PDB file of C-alpha atoms in Angstrom:
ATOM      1  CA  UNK B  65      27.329   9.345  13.424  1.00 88.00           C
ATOM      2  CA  UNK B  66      25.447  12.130  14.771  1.00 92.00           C
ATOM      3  CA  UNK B  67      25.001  13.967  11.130  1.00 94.00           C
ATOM      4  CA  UNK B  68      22.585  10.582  10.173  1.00 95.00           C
ATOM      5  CA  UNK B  69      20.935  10.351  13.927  1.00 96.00           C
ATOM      6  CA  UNK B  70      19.909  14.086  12.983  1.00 96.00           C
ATOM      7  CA  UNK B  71      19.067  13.171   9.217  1.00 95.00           C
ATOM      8  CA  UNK B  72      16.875  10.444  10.352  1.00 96.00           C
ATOM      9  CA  UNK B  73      14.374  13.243  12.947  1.00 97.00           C
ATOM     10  CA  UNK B  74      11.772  14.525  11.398  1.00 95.00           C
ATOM     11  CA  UNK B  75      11.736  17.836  12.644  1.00 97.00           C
ATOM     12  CA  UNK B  76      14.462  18.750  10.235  1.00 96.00           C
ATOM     13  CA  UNK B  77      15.237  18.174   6.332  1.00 96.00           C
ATOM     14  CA  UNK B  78      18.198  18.296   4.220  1.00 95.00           C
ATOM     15  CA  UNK B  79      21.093  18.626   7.058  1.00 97.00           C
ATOM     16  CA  UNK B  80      24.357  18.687   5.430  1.00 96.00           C
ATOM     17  CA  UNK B  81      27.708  19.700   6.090  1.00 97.00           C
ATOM     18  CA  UNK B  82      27.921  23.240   4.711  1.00 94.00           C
ATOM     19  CA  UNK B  83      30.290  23.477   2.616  1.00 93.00           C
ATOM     20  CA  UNK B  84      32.352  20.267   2.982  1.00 92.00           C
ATOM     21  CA  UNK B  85      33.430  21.627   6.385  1.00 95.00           C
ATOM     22  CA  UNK B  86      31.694  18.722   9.131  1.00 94.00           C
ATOM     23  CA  UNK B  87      32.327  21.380  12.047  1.00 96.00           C
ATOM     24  CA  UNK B  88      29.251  23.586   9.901  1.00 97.00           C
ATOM     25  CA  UNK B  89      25.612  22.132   9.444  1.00 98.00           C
ATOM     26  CA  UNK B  90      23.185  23.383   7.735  1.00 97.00           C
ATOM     27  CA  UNK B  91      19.432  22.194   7.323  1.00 97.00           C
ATOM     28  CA  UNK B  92      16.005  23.104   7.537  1.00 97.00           C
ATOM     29  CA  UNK B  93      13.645  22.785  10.635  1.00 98.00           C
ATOM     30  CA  UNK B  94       9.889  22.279  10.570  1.00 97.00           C
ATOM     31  CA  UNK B  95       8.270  23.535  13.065  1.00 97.00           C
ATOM     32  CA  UNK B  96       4.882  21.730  14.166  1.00 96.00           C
ATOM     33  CA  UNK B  97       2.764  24.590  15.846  1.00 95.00           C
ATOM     34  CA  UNK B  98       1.432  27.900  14.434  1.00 96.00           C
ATOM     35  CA  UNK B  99       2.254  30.535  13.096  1.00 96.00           C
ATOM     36  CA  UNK B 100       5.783  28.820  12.536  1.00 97.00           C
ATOM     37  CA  UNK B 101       4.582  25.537  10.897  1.00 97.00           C
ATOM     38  CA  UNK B 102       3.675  27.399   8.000  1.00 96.00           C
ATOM     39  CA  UNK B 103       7.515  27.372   6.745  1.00 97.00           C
ATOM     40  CA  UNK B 104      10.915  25.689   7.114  1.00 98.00           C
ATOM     41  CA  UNK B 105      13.454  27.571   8.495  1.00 98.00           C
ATOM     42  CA  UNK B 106      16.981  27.374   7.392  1.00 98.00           C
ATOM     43  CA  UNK B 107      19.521  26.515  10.493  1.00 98.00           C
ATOM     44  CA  UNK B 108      23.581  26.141  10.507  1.00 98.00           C
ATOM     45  CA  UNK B 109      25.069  24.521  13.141  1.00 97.00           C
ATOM     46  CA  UNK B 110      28.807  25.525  13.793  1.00 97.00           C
ATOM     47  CA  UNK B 111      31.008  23.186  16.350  1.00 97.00           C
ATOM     48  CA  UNK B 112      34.168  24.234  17.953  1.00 94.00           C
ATOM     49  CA  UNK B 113      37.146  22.191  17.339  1.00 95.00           C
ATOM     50  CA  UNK B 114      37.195  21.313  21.306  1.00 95.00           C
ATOM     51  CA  UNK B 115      33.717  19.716  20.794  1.00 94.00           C
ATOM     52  CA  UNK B 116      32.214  17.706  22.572  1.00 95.00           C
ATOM     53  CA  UNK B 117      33.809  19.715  25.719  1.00 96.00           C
ATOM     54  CA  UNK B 118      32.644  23.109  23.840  1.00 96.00           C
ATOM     55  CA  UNK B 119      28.904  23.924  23.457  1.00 97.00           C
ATOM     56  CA  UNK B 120      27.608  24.251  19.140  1.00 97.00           C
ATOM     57  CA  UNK B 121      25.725  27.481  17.969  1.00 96.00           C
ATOM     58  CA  UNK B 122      22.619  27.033  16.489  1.00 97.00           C
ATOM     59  CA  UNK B 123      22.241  30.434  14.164  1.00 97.00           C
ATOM     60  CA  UNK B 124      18.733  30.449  12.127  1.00 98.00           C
ATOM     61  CA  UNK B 125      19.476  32.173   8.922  1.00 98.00           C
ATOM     62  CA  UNK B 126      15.642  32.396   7.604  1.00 98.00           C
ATOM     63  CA  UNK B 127      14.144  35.623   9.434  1.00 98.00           C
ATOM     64  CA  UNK B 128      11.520  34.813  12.241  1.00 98.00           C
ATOM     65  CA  UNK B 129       9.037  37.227  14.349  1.00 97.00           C
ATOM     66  CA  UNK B 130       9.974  35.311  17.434  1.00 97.00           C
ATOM     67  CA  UNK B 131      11.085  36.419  21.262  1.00 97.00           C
ATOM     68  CA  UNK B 132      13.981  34.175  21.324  1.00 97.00           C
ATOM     69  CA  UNK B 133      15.284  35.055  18.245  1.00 98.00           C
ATOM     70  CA  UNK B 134      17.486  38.312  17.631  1.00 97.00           C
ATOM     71  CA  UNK B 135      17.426  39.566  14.025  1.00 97.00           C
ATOM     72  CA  UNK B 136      20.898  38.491  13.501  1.00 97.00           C
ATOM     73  CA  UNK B 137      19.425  34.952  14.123  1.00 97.00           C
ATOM     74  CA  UNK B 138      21.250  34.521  17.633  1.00 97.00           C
ATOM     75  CA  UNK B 139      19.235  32.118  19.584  1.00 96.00           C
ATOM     76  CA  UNK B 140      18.415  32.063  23.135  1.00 95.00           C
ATOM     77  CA  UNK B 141      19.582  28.442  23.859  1.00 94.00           C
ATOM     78  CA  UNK B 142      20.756  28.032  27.490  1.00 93.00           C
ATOM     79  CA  UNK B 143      21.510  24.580  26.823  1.00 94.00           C
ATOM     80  CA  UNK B 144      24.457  25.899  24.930  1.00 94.00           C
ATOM     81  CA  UNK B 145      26.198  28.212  26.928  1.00 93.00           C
ATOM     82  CA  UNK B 146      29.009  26.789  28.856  1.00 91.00           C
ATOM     83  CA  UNK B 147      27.475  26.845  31.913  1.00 94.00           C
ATOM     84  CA  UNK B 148      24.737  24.278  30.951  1.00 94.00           C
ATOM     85  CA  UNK B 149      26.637  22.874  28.322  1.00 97.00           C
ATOM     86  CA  UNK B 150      27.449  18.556  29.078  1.00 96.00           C
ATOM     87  CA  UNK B 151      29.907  17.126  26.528  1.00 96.00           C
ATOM     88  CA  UNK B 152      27.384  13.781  26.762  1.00 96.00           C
ATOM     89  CA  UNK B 153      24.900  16.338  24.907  1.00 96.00           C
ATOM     90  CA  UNK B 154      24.021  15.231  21.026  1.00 96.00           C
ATOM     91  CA  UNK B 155      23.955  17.595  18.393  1.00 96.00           C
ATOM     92  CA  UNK B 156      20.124  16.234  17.931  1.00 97.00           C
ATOM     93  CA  UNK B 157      19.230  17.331  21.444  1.00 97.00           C
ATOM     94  CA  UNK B 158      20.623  20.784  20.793  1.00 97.00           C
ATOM     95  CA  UNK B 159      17.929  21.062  17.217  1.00 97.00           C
ATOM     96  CA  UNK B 160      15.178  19.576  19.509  1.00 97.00           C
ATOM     97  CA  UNK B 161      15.527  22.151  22.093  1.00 96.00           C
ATOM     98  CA  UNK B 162      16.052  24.743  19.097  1.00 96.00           C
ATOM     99  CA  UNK B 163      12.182  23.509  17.166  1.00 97.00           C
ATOM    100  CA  UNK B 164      10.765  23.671  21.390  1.00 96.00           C
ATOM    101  CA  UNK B 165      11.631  27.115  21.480  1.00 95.00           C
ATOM    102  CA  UNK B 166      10.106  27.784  18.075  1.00 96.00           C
ATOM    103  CA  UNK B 167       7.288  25.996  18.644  1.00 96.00           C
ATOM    104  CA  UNK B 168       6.312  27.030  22.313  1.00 94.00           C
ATOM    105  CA  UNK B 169       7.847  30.948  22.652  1.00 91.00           C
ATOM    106  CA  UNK B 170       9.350  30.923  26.110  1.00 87.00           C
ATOM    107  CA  UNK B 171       9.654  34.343  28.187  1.00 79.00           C
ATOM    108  CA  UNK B 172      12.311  33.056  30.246  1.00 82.00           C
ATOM    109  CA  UNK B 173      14.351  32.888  26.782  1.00 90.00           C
ATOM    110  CA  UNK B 174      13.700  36.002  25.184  1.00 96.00           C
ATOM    111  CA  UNK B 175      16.735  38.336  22.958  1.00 97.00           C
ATOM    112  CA  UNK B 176      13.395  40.813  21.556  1.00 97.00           C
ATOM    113  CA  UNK B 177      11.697  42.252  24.888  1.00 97.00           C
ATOM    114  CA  UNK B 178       9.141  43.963  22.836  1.00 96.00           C
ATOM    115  CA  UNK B 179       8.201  40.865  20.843  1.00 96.00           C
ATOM    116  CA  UNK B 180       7.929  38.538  24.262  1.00 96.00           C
ATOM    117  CA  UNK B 181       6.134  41.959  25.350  1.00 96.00           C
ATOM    118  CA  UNK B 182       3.381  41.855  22.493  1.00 96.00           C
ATOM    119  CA  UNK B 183       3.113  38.064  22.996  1.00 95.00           C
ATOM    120  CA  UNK B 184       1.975  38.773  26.452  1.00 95.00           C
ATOM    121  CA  UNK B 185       0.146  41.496  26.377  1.00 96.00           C
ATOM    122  CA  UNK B 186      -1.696  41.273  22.781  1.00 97.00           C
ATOM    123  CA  UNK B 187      -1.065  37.177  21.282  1.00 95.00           C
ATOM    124  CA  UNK B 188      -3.375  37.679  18.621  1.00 96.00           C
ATOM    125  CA  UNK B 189      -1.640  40.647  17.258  1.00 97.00           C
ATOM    126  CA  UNK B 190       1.844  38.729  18.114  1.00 96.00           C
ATOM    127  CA  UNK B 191       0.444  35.701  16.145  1.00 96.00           C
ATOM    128  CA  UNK B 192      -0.844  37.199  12.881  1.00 97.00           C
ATOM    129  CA  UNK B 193       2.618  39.557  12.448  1.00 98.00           C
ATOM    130  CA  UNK B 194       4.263  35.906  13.081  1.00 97.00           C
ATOM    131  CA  UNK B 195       2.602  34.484  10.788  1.00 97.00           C
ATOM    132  CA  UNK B 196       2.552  37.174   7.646  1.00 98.00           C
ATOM    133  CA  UNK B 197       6.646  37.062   8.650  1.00 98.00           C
ATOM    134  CA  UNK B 198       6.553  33.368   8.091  1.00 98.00           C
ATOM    135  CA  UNK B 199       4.361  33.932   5.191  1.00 97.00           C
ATOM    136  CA  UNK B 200       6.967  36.389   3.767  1.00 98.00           C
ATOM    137  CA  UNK B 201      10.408  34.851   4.893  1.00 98.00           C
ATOM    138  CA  UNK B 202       9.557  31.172   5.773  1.00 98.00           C
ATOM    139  CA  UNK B 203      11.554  28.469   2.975  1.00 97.00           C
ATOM    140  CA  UNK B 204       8.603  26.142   1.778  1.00 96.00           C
ATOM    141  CA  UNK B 205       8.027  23.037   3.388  1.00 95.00           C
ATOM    142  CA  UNK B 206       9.550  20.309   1.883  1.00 90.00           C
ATOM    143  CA  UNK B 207       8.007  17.024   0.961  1.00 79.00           C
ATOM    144  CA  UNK B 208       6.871  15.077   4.479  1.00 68.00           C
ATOM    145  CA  UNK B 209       8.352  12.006   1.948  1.00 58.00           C
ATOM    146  CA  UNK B 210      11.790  13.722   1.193  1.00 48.00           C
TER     147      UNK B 210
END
């Protein structure tokens, strides 16, 4: 049920269980704002076996010049660490909060000091690097239709 509430937002594509297993999503999101909404960005999803009552990780797998982003593709998500976590909390809230961050940087959820740093301090630096790194990394976007 919440696999085609998520398939049905359009702020992601092709979300699919990953490899049979429906504990392990995988999709694209499409970001709406520069420099990110040059690209798609390829997600998993990965749910405990005690969820709801345990919080998902979102992991991006497509590399991103982004503060809340680590280059292992951990995300800075406070909505899913157990202290924020609510088991009443849909697996499409968690990839709306995850496309928020990418589309509006937040330094209150940062993993890369030095790239909330340069946002700060020098954004139009910060934005072209983000977007030659999108250029370079980003999946294509896929058909608005598809």
């Amino acid at each position: 049920q919440e696999l085609t509430e998520v398939r049905r937002w359009e702020g992601a594509r092709d979300v699919r269980p990953l490899n049979r297993n429906v504990r392990h999503w995988e999709g694209l999101l499409l970001p709406n704002t520069p420099p990110y909404n040059a690209g798609a960005f390829r997600f998993e999803l990965t749910f405990s076996p005690r969820h709801p009552l345990e919080p998902p990780r979102a992991t991006l797998r497509t590399p991103i010049y982004h503060p809340g982003v680590d280059p292992e593709g951990h995300v800075c998500q406070p909505l899913t660490t157990h202290e924020h976590w609510a088991p009443a909390t849909r697996a499409l809230q968690v990839l709306q909060d995850l496309l928020l961050l990418l589309d509006s940087p937040d330094p209150q959820r940062v993993l890369r000091p030095d790239l909330a740093r340069e946002l700060q301090e020098h954004p139009e630096e910060f934005r072209l690097r983000a977007r030659e790194h999108t250029r370079l990394h980003a999946e294509p976007r896929p058909d608005p239709s598809g």
